[in-house]
């Protein structure tokens, strides 16, 4: 016997669905995530502006770490 794999086309359900609603929802979600990330980065920038030396000192390697 041979060890062949057969790949065929998968048939759809027959519905005429274009996915436009899902694409629109994905766009809204992406914009929301981008806004959340931007606000988080702004908050981090604010912390670094006020006490950057304290933040950096937390990452300084101390004797053989």
GROMACS .gro file of N, CA and C in nm:
model
  195
    1UNK      N    1   0.083  -0.119   0.000
    1UNK     CA    2   0.000   0.000   0.000
    1UNK      C    3   0.088   0.125   0.000
    2UNK      N    4   0.039   0.228  -0.061
    2UNK     CA    5   0.117   0.352  -0.066
    2UNK      C    6   0.069   0.446   0.045
    3UNK      N    7   0.160   0.533   0.084
    3UNK     CA    8   0.130   0.630   0.189
    3UNK      C    9   0.101   0.766   0.127
    4UNK      N   10  -0.002   0.774   0.046
    4UNK     CA   11  -0.036   0.900  -0.018
    4UNK      C   12  -0.146   0.969   0.060
    5UNK      N   13  -0.134   1.100   0.062
    5UNK     CA   14  -0.240   1.180   0.124
    5UNK      C   15  -0.318   1.247   0.013
    6UNK      N   16  -0.445   1.250   0.027
    6UNK     CA   17  -0.527   1.315  -0.073
    6UNK      C   18  -0.585   1.443  -0.015
    7UNK      N   19  -0.570   1.549  -0.091
    7UNK     CA   20  -0.624   1.677  -0.050
    7UNK      C   21  -0.731   1.718  -0.149
    8UNK      N   22  -0.843   1.754  -0.101
    8UNK     CA   23  -0.952   1.795  -0.188
    8UNK      C   24  -1.005   1.930  -0.147
    9UNK      N   25  -1.087   1.984  -0.233
    9UNK     CA   26  -1.149   2.112  -0.201
    9UNK      C   27  -1.260   2.090  -0.100
   10UNK      N   28  -1.268   2.180  -0.007
   10UNK     CA   29  -1.376   2.172   0.089
   10UNK      C   30  -1.493   2.251   0.035
   11UNK      N   31  -1.606   2.194   0.040
   11UNK     CA   32  -1.725   2.263  -0.010
   11UNK      C   33  -1.781   2.357   0.094
   12UNK      N   34  -1.842   2.462   0.049
   12UNK     CA   35  -1.904   2.558   0.139
   12UNK      C   36  -2.043   2.511   0.178
   13UNK      N   37  -2.107   2.586   0.259
   13UNK     CA   38  -2.241   2.550   0.303
   13UNK      C   39  -2.346   2.590   0.201
   14UNK      N   40  -2.306   2.664   0.099
   14UNK     CA   41  -2.400   2.706  -0.003
   14UNK      C   42  -2.458   2.843   0.025
   15UNK      N   43  -2.431   2.900   0.141
   15UNK     CA   44  -2.481   3.033   0.172
   15UNK      C   45  -2.400   3.136   0.096
   16UNK      N   46  -2.466   3.243   0.055
   16UNK     CA   47  -2.397   3.353  -0.013
   16UNK      C   48  -2.357   3.457   0.091
   17UNK      N   49  -2.260   3.425   0.173
   17UNK     CA   50  -2.215   3.513   0.279
   17UNK      C   51  -2.080   3.571   0.240
   18UNK      N   52  -2.071   3.704   0.239
   18UNK     CA   53  -1.945   3.766   0.197
   18UNK      C   54  -1.855   3.805   0.313
   19UNK      N   55  -1.901   3.796   0.436
   19UNK     CA   56  -1.817   3.825   0.551
   19UNK      C   57  -1.799   3.973   0.578
   20UNK      N   58  -1.876   4.059   0.515
   20UNK     CA   59  -1.861   4.203   0.532
   20UNK      C   60  -1.886   4.245   0.677
   21UNK      N   61  -1.982   4.184   0.743
   21UNK     CA   62  -2.011   4.218   0.883
   21UNK      C   63  -1.896   4.183   0.974
   22UNK      N   64  -1.836   4.068   0.953
   22UNK     CA   65  -1.722   4.027   1.034
   22UNK      C   66  -1.601   4.116   1.008
   23UNK      N   67  -1.580   4.155   0.883
   23UNK     CA   68  -1.467   4.242   0.850
   23UNK      C   69  -1.484   4.378   0.917
   24UNK      N   70  -1.605   4.429   0.919
   24UNK     CA   71  -1.632   4.557   0.984
   24UNK      C   72  -1.609   4.549   1.134
   25UNK      N   73  -1.651   4.440   1.193
   25UNK     CA   74  -1.631   4.420   1.337
   25UNK      C   75  -1.483   4.408   1.369
   26UNK      N   76  -1.407   4.340   1.283
   26UNK     CA   77  -1.262   4.325   1.304
   26UNK      C   78  -1.194   4.461   1.298
   27UNK      N   79  -1.239   4.548   1.208
   27UNK     CA   80  -1.182   4.682   1.197
   27UNK      C   81  -1.208   4.762   1.324
   28UNK      N   82  -1.329   4.754   1.377
   28UNK     CA   83  -1.363   4.826   1.500
   28UNK      C   84  -1.279   4.775   1.616
   29UNK      N   85  -1.263   4.643   1.625
   29UNK     CA   86  -1.183   4.583   1.732
   29UNK      C   87  -1.037   4.626   1.720
   30UNK      N   88  -0.985   4.628   1.598
   30UNK     CA   89  -0.845   4.667   1.577
   30UNK      C   90  -0.824   4.812   1.617
   31UNK      N   91  -0.918   4.900   1.582
   31UNK     CA   92  -0.907   5.041   1.619
   31UNK      C   93  -0.914   5.059   1.770
   32UNK      N   94  -0.999   4.981   1.834
   32UNK     CA   95  -1.012   4.987   1.979
   32UNK      C   96  -0.882   4.941   2.046
   33UNK      N   97  -0.824   4.832   1.996
   33UNK     CA   98  -0.699   4.782   2.051
   33UNK      C   99  -0.587   4.883   2.031
   34UNK      N  100  -0.583   4.947   1.914
   34UNK     CA  101  -0.481   5.048   1.886
   34UNK      C  102  -0.494   5.165   1.982
   35UNK      N  103  -0.617   5.206   2.008
   35UNK     CA  104  -0.640   5.316   2.101
   35UNK      C  105  -0.596   5.279   2.242
   36UNK      N  106  -0.627   5.156   2.285
   36UNK     CA  107  -0.585   5.110   2.417
   36UNK      C  108  -0.434   5.105   2.429
   37UNK      N  109  -0.368   5.057   2.326
   37UNK     CA  110  -0.222   5.048   2.328
   37UNK      C  111  -0.160   5.187   2.332
   38UNK      N  112  -0.215   5.279   2.253
   38UNK     CA  113  -0.164   5.416   2.251
   38UNK      C  114  -0.176   5.481   2.388
   39UNK      N  115  -0.288   5.460   2.455
   39UNK     CA  116  -0.306   5.520   2.587
   39UNK      C  117  -0.211   5.458   2.689
   40UNK      N  118  -0.185   5.329   2.676
   40UNK     CA  119  -0.091   5.263   2.766
   40UNK      C  120   0.051   5.314   2.745
   41UNK      N  121   0.089   5.332   2.619
   41UNK     CA  122   0.222   5.385   2.589
   41UNK      C  123   0.237   5.528   2.639
   42UNK      N  124   0.131   5.608   2.629
   42UNK     CA  125   0.135   5.744   2.682
   42UNK      C  126   0.155   5.743   2.833
   43UNK      N  127   0.090   5.649   2.900
   43UNK     CA  128   0.106   5.638   3.045
   43UNK      C  129   0.249   5.599   3.081
   44UNK      N  130   0.307   5.506   3.007
   44UNK     CA  131   0.446   5.465   3.031
   44UNK      C  132   0.540   5.581   3.007
   45UNK      N  133   0.517   5.658   2.901
   45UNK     CA  134   0.600   5.775   2.875
   45UNK      C  135   0.594   5.874   2.990
   46UNK      N  136   0.475   5.893   3.046
   46UNK     CA  137   0.460   5.984   3.159
   46UNK      C  138   0.539   5.939   3.280
   47UNK      N  139   0.536   5.809   3.307
   47UNK     CA  140   0.611   5.755   3.420
   47UNK      C  141   0.760   5.773   3.398
   48UNK      N  142   0.805   5.745   3.275
   48UNK     CA  143   0.948   5.758   3.246
   48UNK      C  144   0.995   5.903   3.251
   49UNK      N  145   0.909   5.997   3.214
   49UNK     CA  146   0.947   6.137   3.221
   49UNK      C  147   0.963   6.183   3.366
   50UNK      N  148   0.881   6.130   3.454
   50UNK     CA  149   0.886   6.176   3.593
   50UNK      C  150   0.995   6.109   3.675
   51UNK      N  151   1.023   5.980   3.651
   51UNK     CA  152   1.125   5.913   3.731
   51UNK      C  153   1.201   5.808   3.647
   52UNK      N  154   1.264   5.852   3.541
   52UNK     CA  155   1.336   5.761   3.452
   52UNK      C  156   1.456   5.698   3.521
   53UNK      N  157   1.526   5.773   3.603
   53UNK     CA  158   1.646   5.718   3.667
   53UNK      C  159   1.611   5.603   3.761
   54UNK      N  160   1.501   5.614   3.831
   54UNK     CA  161   1.456   5.505   3.920
   54UNK      C  162   1.416   5.382   3.838
   55UNK      N  163   1.350   5.405   3.726
   55UNK     CA  164   1.309   5.295   3.639
   55UNK      C  165   1.430   5.222   3.583
   56UNK      N  166   1.528   5.297   3.535
   56UNK     CA  167   1.647   5.237   3.475
   56UNK      C  168   1.731   5.167   3.581
   57UNK      N  169   1.737   5.221   3.700
   57UNK     CA  170   1.818   5.158   3.805
   57UNK      C  171   1.766   5.020   3.842
   58UNK      N  172   1.641   4.992   3.814
   58UNK     CA  173   1.584   4.861   3.839
   58UNK      C  174   1.637   4.755   3.743
   59UNK      N  175   1.695   4.798   3.632
   59UNK     CA  176   1.746   4.705   3.533
   59UNK      C  177   1.898   4.696   3.530
   60UNK      N  178   1.966   4.765   3.621
   60UNK     CA  179   2.111   4.763   3.625
   60UNK      C  180   2.155   4.630   3.685
   61UNK      N  181   2.250   4.566   3.618
   61UNK     CA  182   2.300   4.437   3.666
   61UNK      C  183   2.390   4.460   3.786
   62UNK      N  184   2.367   4.382   3.887
   62UNK     CA  185   2.445   4.397   4.009
   62UNK      C  186   2.530   4.273   4.031
   63UNK      N  187   2.658   4.290   4.032
   63UNK     CA  188   2.760   4.189   4.062
   63UNK      C  189   2.727   4.045   4.033
   64UNK      N  190   2.734   4.001   3.913
   64UNK     CA  191   2.723   3.861   3.877
   64UNK      C  192   2.583   3.808   3.857
   65UNK      N  193   2.485   3.892   3.850
   65UNK     CA  194   2.349   3.845   3.823
   65UNK      C  195   2.338   3.792   3.683
   0.00000   0.00000   0.00000
